[in-house]
Coordinates of C-alpha atoms in Angstrom, one line a residue:
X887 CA -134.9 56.5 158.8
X888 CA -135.2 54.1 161.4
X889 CA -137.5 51.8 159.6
X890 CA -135.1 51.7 156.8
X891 CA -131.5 50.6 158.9
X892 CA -133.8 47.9 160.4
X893 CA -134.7 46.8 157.1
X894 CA -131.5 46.8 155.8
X895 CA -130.3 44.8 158.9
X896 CA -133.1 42.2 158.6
X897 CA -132.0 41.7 154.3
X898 CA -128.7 41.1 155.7
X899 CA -129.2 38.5 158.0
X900 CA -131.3 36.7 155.9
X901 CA -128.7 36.8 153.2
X902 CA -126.3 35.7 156.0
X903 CA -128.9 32.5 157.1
X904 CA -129.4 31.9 153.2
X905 CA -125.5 31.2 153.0
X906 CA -125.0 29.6 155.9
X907 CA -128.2 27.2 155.9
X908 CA -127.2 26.5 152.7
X909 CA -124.2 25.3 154.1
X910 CA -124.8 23.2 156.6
X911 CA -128.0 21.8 154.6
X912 CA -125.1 20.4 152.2
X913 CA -122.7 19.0 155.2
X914 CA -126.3 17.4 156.6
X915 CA -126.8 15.7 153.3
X916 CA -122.7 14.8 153.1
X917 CA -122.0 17.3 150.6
X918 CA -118.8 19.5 150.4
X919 CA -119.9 23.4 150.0
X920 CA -117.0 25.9 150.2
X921 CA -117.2 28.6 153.0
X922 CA -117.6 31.9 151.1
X923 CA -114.4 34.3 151.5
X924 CA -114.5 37.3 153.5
X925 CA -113.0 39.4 149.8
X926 CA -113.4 37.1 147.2
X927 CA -110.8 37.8 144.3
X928 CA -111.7 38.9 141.1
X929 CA -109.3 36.9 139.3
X930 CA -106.5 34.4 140.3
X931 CA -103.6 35.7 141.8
X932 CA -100.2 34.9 140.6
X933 CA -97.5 34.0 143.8
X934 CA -96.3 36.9 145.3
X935 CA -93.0 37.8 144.5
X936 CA -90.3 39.0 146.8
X937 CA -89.6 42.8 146.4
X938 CA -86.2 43.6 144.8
X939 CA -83.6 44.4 148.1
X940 CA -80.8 44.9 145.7
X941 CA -79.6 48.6 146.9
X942 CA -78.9 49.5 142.7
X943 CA -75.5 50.1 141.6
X944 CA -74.6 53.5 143.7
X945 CA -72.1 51.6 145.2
X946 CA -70.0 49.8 142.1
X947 CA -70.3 53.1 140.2
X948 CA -68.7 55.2 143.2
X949 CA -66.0 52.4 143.1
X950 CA -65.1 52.8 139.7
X951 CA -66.1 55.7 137.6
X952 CA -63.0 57.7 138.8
X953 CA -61.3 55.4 136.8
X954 CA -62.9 56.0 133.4
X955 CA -61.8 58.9 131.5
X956 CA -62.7 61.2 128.5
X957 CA -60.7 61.3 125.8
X958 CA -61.0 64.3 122.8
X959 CA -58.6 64.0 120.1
X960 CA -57.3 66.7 117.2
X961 CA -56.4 65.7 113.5
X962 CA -55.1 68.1 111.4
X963 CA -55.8 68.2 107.7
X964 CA -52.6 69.9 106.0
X965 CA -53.9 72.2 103.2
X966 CA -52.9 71.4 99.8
X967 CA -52.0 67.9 100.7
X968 CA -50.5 65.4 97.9
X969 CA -52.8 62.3 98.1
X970 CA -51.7 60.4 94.8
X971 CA -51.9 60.2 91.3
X972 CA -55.2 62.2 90.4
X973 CA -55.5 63.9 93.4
X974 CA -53.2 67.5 93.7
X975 CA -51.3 66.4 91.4
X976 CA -52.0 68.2 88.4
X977 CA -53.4 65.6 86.6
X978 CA -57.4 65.4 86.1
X979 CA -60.3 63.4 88.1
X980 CA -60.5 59.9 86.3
X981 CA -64.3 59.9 86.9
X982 CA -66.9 61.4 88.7
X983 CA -66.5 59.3 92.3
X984 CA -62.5 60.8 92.4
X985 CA -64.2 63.5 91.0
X986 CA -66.5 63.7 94.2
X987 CA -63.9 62.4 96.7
X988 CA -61.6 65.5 95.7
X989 CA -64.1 68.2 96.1
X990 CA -65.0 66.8 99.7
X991 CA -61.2 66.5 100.5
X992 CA -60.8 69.9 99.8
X993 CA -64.1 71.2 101.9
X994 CA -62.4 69.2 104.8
X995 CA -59.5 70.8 104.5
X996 CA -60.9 74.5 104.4
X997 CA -62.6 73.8 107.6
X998 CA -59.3 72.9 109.5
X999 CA -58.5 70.7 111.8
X1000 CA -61.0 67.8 112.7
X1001 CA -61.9 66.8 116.6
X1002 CA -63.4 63.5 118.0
X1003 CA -64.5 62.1 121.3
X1004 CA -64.1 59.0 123.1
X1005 CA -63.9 57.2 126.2
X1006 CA -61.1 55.0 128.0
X1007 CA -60.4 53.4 131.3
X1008 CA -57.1 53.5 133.1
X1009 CA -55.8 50.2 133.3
X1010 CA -52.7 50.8 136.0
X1011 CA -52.1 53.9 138.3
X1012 CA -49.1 54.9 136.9
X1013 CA -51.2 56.3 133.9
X1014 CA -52.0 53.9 131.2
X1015 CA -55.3 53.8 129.8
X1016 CA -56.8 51.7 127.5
X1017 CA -59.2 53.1 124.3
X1018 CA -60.1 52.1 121.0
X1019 CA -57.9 52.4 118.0
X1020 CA -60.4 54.4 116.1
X1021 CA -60.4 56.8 118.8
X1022 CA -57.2 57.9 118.1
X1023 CA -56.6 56.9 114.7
X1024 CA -55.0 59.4 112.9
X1025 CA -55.1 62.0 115.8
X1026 CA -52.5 64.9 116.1
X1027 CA -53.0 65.8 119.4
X1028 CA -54.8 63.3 122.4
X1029 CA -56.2 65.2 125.6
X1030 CA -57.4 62.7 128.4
X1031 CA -60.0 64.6 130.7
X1032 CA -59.9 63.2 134.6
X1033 CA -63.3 62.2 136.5
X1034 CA -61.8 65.1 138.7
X1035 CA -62.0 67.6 135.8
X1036 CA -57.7 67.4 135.1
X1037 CA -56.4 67.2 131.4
X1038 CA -53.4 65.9 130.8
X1039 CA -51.6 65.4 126.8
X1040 CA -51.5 61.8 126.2
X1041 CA -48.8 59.7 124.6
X1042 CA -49.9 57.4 122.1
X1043 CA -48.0 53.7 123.7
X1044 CA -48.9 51.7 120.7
X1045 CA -52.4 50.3 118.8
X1046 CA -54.0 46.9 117.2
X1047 CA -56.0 47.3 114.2
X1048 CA -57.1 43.8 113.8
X1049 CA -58.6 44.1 117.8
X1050 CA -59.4 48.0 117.6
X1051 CA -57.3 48.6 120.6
X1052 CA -54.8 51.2 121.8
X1053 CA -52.8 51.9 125.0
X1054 CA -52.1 55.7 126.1
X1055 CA -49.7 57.3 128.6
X1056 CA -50.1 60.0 130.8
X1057 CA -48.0 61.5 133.5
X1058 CA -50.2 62.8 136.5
X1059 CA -46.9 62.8 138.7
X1060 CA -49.3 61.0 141.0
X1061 CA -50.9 57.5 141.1
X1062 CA -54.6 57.2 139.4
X1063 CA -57.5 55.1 140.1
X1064 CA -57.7 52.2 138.0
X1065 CA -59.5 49.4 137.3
X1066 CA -58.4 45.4 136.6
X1067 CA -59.8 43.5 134.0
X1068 CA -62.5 40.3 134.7
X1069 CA -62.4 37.1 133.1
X1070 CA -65.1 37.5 130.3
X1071 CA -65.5 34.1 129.5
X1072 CA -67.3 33.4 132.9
X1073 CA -69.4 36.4 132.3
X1074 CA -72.9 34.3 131.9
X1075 CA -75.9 35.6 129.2
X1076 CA -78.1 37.6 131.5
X1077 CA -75.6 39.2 133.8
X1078 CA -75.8 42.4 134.8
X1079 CA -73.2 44.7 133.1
X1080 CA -72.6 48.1 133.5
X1081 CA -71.7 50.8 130.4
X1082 CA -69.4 53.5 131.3
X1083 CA -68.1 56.3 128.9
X1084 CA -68.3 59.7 126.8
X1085 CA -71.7 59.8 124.7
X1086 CA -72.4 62.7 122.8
X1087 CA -69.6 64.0 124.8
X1088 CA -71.9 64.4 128.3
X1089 CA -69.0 63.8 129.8
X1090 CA -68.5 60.6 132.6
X1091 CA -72.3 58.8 132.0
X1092 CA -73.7 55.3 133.4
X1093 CA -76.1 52.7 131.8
X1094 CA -77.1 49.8 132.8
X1095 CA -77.9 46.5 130.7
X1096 CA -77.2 42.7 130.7
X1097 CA -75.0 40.9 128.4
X1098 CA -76.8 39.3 125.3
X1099 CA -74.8 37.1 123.5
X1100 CA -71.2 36.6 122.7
X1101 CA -69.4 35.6 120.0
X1102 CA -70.3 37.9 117.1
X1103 CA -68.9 38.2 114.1
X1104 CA -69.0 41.8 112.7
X1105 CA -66.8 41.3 109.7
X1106 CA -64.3 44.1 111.3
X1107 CA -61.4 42.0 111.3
X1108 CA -60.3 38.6 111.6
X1109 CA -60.5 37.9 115.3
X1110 CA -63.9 39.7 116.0
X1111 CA -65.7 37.8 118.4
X1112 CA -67.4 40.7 120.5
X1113 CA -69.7 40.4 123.5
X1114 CA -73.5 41.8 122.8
X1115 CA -74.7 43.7 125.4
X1116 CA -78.1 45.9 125.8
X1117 CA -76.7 48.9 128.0
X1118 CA -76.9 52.1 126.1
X1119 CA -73.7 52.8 123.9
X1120 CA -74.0 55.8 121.7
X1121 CA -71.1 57.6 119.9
X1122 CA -68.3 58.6 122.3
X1123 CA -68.5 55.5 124.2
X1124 CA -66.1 53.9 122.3
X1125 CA -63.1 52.7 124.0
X1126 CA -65.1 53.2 127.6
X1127 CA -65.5 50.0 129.9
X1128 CA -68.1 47.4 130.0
X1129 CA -68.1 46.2 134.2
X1130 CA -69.8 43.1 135.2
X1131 CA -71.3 43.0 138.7
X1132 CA -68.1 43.0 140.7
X1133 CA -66.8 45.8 139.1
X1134 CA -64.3 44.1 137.0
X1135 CA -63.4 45.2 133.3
X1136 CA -65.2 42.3 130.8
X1137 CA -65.2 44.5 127.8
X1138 CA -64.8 47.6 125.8
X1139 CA -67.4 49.8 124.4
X1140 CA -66.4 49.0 120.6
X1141 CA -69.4 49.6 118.0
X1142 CA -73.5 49.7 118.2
X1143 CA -76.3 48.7 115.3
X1144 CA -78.2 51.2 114.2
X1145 CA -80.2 52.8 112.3
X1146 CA -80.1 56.0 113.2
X1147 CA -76.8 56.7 114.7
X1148 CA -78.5 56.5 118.3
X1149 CA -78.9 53.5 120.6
X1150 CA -81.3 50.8 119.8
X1151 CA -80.0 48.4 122.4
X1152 CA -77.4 46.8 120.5
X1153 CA -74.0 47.1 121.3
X1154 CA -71.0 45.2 121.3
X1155 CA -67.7 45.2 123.1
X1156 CA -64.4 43.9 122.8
X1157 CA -64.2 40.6 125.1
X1158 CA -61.6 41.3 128.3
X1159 CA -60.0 37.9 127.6
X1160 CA -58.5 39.0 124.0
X1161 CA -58.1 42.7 125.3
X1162 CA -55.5 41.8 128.3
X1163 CA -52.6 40.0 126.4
X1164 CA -53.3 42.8 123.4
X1165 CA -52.7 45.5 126.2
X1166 CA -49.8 44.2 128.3
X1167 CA -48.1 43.6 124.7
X1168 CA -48.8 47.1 124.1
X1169 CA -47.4 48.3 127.2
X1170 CA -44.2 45.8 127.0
X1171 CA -43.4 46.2 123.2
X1172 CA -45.8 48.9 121.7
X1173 CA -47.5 46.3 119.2
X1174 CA -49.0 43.2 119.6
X1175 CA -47.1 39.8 117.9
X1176 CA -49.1 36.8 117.1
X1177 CA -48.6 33.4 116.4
X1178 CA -49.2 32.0 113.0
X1179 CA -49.3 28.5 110.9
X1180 CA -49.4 29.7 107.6
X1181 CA -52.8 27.7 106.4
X1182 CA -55.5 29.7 104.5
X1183 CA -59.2 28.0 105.4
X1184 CA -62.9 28.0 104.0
X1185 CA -66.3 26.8 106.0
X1186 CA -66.6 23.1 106.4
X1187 CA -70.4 22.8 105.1
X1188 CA -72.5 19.7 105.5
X1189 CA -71.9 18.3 102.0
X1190 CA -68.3 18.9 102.5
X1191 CA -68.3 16.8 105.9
X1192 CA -70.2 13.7 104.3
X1193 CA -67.6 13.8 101.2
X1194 CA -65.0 13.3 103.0
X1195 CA -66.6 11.0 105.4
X1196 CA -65.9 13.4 108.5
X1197 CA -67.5 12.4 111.7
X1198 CA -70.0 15.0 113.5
X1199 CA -68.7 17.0 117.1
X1200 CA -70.6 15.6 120.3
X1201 CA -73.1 18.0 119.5
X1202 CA -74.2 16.9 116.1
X1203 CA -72.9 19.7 114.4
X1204 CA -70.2 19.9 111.3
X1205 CA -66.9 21.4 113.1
X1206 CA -63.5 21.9 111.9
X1207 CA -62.3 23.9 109.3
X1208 CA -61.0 23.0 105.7
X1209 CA -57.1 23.7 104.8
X1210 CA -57.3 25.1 101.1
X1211 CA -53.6 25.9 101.1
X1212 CA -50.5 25.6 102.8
X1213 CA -48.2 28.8 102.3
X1214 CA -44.0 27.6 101.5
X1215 CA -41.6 27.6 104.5
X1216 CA -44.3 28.0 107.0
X1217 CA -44.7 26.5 110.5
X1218 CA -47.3 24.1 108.9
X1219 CA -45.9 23.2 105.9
X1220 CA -43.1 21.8 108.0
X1221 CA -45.7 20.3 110.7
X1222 CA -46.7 18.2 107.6
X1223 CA -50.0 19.5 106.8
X1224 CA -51.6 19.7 103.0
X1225 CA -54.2 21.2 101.4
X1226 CA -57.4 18.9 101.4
X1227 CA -56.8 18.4 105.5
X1228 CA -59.4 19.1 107.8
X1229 CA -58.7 20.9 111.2
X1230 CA -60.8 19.4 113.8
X1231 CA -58.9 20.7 116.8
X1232 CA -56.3 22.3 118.7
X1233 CA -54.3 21.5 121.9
X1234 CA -57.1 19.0 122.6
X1235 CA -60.5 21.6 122.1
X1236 CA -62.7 21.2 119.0
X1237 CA -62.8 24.1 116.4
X1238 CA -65.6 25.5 115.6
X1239 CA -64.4 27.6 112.6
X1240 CA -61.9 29.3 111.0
X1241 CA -62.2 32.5 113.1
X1242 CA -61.9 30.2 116.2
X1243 CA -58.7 29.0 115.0
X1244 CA -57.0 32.1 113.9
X1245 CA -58.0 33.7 117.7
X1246 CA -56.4 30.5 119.3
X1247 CA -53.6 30.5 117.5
X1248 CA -52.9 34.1 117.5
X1249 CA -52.9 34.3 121.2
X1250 CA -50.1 31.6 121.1
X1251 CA -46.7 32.6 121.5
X1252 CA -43.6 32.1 118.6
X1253 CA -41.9 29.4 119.4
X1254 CA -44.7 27.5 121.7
X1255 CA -45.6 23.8 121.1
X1256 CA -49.2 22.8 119.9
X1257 CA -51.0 19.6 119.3
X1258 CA -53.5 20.2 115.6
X1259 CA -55.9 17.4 115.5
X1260 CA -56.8 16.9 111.6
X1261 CA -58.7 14.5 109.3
X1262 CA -57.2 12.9 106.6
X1263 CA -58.0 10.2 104.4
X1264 CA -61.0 9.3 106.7
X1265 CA -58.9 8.9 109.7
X1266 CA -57.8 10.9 112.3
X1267 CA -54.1 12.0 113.0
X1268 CA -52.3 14.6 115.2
X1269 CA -49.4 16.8 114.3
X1270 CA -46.8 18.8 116.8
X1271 CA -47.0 22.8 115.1
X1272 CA -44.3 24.4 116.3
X1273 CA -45.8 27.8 116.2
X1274 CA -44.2 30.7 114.1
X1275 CA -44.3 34.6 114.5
X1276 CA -46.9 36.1 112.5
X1277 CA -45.5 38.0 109.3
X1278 CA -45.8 41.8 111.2
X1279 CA -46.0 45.1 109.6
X1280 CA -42.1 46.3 109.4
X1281 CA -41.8 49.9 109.9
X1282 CA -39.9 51.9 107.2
X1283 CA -39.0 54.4 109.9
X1284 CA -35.1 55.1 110.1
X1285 CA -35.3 57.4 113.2
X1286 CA -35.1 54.2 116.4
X1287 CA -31.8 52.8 114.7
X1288 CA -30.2 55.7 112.9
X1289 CA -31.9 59.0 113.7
X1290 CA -32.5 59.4 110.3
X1291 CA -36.3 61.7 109.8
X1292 CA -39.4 59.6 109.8
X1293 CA -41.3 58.2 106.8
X1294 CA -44.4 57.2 108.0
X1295 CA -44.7 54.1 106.0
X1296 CA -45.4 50.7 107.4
X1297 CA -45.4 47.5 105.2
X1298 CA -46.6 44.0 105.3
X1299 CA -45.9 41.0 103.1
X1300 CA -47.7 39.8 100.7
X1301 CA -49.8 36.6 101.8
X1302 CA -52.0 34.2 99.1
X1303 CA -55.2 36.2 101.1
X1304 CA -53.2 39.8 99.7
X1305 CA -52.5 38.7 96.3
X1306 CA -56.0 37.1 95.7
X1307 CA -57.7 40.2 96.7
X1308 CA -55.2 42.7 94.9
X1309 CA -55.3 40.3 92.0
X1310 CA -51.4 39.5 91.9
X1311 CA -50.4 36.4 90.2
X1312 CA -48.3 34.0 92.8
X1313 CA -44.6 34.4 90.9
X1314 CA -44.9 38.7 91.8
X1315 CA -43.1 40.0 94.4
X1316 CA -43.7 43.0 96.9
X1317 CA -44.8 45.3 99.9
X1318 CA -48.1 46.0 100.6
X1319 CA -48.5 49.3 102.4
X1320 CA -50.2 48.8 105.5
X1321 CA -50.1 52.2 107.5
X1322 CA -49.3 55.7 105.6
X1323 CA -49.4 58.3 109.3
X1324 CA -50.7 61.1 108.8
X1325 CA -48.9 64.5 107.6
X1326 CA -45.9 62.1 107.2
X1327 CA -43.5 62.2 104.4
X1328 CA -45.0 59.4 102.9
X1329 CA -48.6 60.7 103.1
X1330 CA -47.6 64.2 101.3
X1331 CA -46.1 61.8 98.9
X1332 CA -49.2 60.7 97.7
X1333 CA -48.5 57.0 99.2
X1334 CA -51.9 55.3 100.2
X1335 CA -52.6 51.9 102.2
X1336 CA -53.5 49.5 99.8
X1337 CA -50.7 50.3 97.5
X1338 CA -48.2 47.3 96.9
X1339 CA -44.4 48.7 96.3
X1340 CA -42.7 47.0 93.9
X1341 CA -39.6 49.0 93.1
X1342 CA -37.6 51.3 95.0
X1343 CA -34.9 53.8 93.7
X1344 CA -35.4 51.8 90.2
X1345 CA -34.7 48.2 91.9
X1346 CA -37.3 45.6 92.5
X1347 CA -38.4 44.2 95.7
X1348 CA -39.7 41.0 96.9
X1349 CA -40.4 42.4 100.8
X1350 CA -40.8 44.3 103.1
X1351 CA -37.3 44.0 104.2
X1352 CA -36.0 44.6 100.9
X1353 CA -38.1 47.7 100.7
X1354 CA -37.0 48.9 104.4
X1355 CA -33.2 48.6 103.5
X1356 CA -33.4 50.3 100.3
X1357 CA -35.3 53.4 101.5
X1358 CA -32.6 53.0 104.7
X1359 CA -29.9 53.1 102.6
X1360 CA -31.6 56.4 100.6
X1361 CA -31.7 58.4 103.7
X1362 CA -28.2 57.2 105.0
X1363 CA -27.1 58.9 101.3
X1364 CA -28.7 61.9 102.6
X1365 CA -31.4 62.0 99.4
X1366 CA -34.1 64.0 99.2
X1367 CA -36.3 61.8 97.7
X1368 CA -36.5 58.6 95.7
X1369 CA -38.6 56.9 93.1
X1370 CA -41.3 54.2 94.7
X1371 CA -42.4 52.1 91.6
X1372 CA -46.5 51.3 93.5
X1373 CA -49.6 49.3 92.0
X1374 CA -53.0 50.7 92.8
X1375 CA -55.8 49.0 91.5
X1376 CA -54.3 47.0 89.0
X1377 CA -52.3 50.2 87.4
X1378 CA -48.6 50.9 87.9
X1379 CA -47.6 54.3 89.0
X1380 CA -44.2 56.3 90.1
X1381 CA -44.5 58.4 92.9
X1382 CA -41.5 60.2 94.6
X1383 CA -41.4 59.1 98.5
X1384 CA -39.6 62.5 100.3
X1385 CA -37.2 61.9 102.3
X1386 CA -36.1 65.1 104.0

């Protein structure tokens, strides 16, 4: 044993005067020779990298998930209901799709009444909270569920369609937590953001992401320009908060993509910017109004741009949009615009699209001054808009003004976009049906959305206005019912709207 350490000890120092003779034979002849290391590396080592001190987000989740609610919603389905020619009514299924739709009506309504969950935030601490529209579309009954474990009924303040928002009441005879909104257009691609809400119905439940993009257009509606963020959203996260860093509102939990029903990563939220003017006009008015021009638009493509001689943006890139019509006695028409004009900008920032245009202008107020930059001719001009009141849904609902029973109807006007798509010809007059409520007198009268009224009580109308005054001046007669004279897919059909 002995002989063998010496022998190991001897091999090592002659390893150790092989290196080392080696090197200072090399420094003797002026040659560089590197040192050996004490633990040469395997590889090449990449920088260290300072660890990660951020202390996670315990602390801006304890700040405001006391402010995020759960919201479970009841719809009743009235058996027997009276949906419309072809549908209770006596007469037969046209073919087998209303065939179909029947039989699964009917299922629905044997299994009773229908419940949802969904998420919210509450916006001031005297009770409001903010949601999604679809959340409570059509809902009977609205329970909000506390961080605390508290229910309260909830009060449905008023709703946006075209945003997918909606503002609810409670009364907790005390004041609530509550969160403020952020300014989402500083929010930068790569921030942190933070997912709160209701999935599956797990009750309060926090994910973490960054936001992905902005902008996107998800053909819901016409001002759909949602942020795209990568925190987990699955069903019953809709209408729950999206936070950025600070703890600030940037968003609202709107819609995911996928596949499968479950979270691939991909969801998108309602940009904080466009929600807080949709929810203090909620909260003021209980609907939203926006300003209008009265121009229908298409894409300006590249071929378009170099026939009519139009100049690039800074960036290179065709902007603008293309004015394909100018509707009669609208805020443009009198502005001077025409059909063949190209709008390039508004109140001195470049258009991108169409979409960009109708968001800009609808957060404009009736009545307010702006500056449209346009093309024409192959030069530029400007014209002062004097911005109009968007054409709203009018309510056919007797009871604020006279105290006469509800309808449940709601009617808009019919625009160039309406008639093109419900194939009217220009000279027809009318009121499309916007809103039928549910279990209203209108919806056990068969009446659907869609529908365009073009008589009522066996006179014609031209508008909404017309339409409201004449079913106004049925109930102030104390009738039961009168005749609606309505067009449904290109087929004209009486239906008698109840009245009592």
């Amino acid at each position: 044993m002995r002989f063998k350490r010496t022998l190991i000890a001897a091999l090592l120092a002659s390893t150790m005067l092989s290196a080392t003779g080696g090197y200072f034979a090399a420094r003797a002849a002026g040659k560089d020779f590197p040192m050996p290391a004490a633990n040469p590396p395997a590889a090449v080592q990449a920088p260290l990298v300072q660890p990660n001190v951020h202390p996670g987000f315990a602390d801006l989740v304890e700040k405001v998930k006391p402010a995020v609610v759960n919201i479970a919603t009841t719809e009743k389905i009235e058996a027997g209901r009276n949906r419309g020619p072809g549908s209770g009514s006596g007469q037969p299924p046209q073919n087998l799709e209303e065939f179909f739709r029947q039989f699964m009506e009917q299922q629905q309504q044997q299994r009773g009444p229908r419940h949802a969950l969904g998420s919210g935030f509450i916006i001031d601490p005297a009770g409001y909270i903010v949601t999604n529209n679809h959340v409570v579309d059509g809902a009977a009954k609205i329970m909000v569920k506390l961080e605390d474990g508290n229910e309260y009924a909830a009060t449905l303040k008023g709703r946006d369609e075209k945003t997918d928002l909606a503002l609810l009441k409670i009364d907790a005879k005390r004041p609530l937590p509550y969160v403020a909104f952020g300014d989402s257009d500083a929010a930068r691609i790569g921030d942190w953001v933070l997912a709160v809400g209701n999935p599956f119905g797990l009750g309060g439940t926090v994910t973490a992401g960054i936001l992905s993009a902005r902008g996107r257009d998800l053909n819901n509606g016409p001002y759909d320009s949602f942020l795209q963020i990568d925190a987990p959203i699955n069903p019953g996260n809709s209408g729950g908060p999206i936070f950025d860093a600070t703890g600030r509102v940037i968003g609202i939990s709107t819609a995911i993509y996928s596949p499968n029903g479950g979270s691939i990563g991909i969801g998108f939220g309602v940009p904080a910017n466009m929600a807080a003017s949709i929810v203090e006009q909620l909260k003021s008015n209980g609907q939203v109004q926006r300003g209008w021009l009265g121009v229908s638009l298409q894409p300006m493509t590249e071929t378009m741009a170099k026939a009519l001689n139009l100049p690039k943006s800074p960036d290179g890139k065709v902007a603008g949009v293309l004015v394909n019509g100018v509707q009669d006695d609208s805020p443009a028409l009198k502005a001077g615009l025409r059909q063949g004009d190209v709008l390039t900008a508004l109140n001195g920032t470049g258009l991108r699209d169409g979409r960009d245009l109708a968001t800009r202008v609808a957060a404009l107020k009736a009545g307010e001054n702006a500056a449209l930059t346009y093309w024409r001719d192959g030069k530029e001009h400007v014209a002062r808009v004097e911005v109009g009141k968007q054409p709203t849904e009018r309510t056919a609902d007797a009871a604020a003004d006279t105290g006469e029973a509800k309808v449940g109807l709601s009617l808009a006007p019919l625009n160039p976009q309406l008639r093109e798509r419900l194939g009217l010809q220009g000279g027809k007059g009318g009121a499309v049906v916007a809103e039928v409520e549910p279990a209203s007198k209108a919806d056990e009268s068969g009446v659907r959305p869609g529908d365009v009224i073009v008589g009522v009580a066996g006179q014609p109308v031209r508008d909404p206005d017309q339409a409201v005054s004449a079913i106004r001046e049925a109930q102030h007669q104390k009738r039961e019912a009168i005749p609606l004279l309505v067009m449904r897919d290109g087929t004209t059909y009486y239906l008698a709207l109840q009245l009592t």
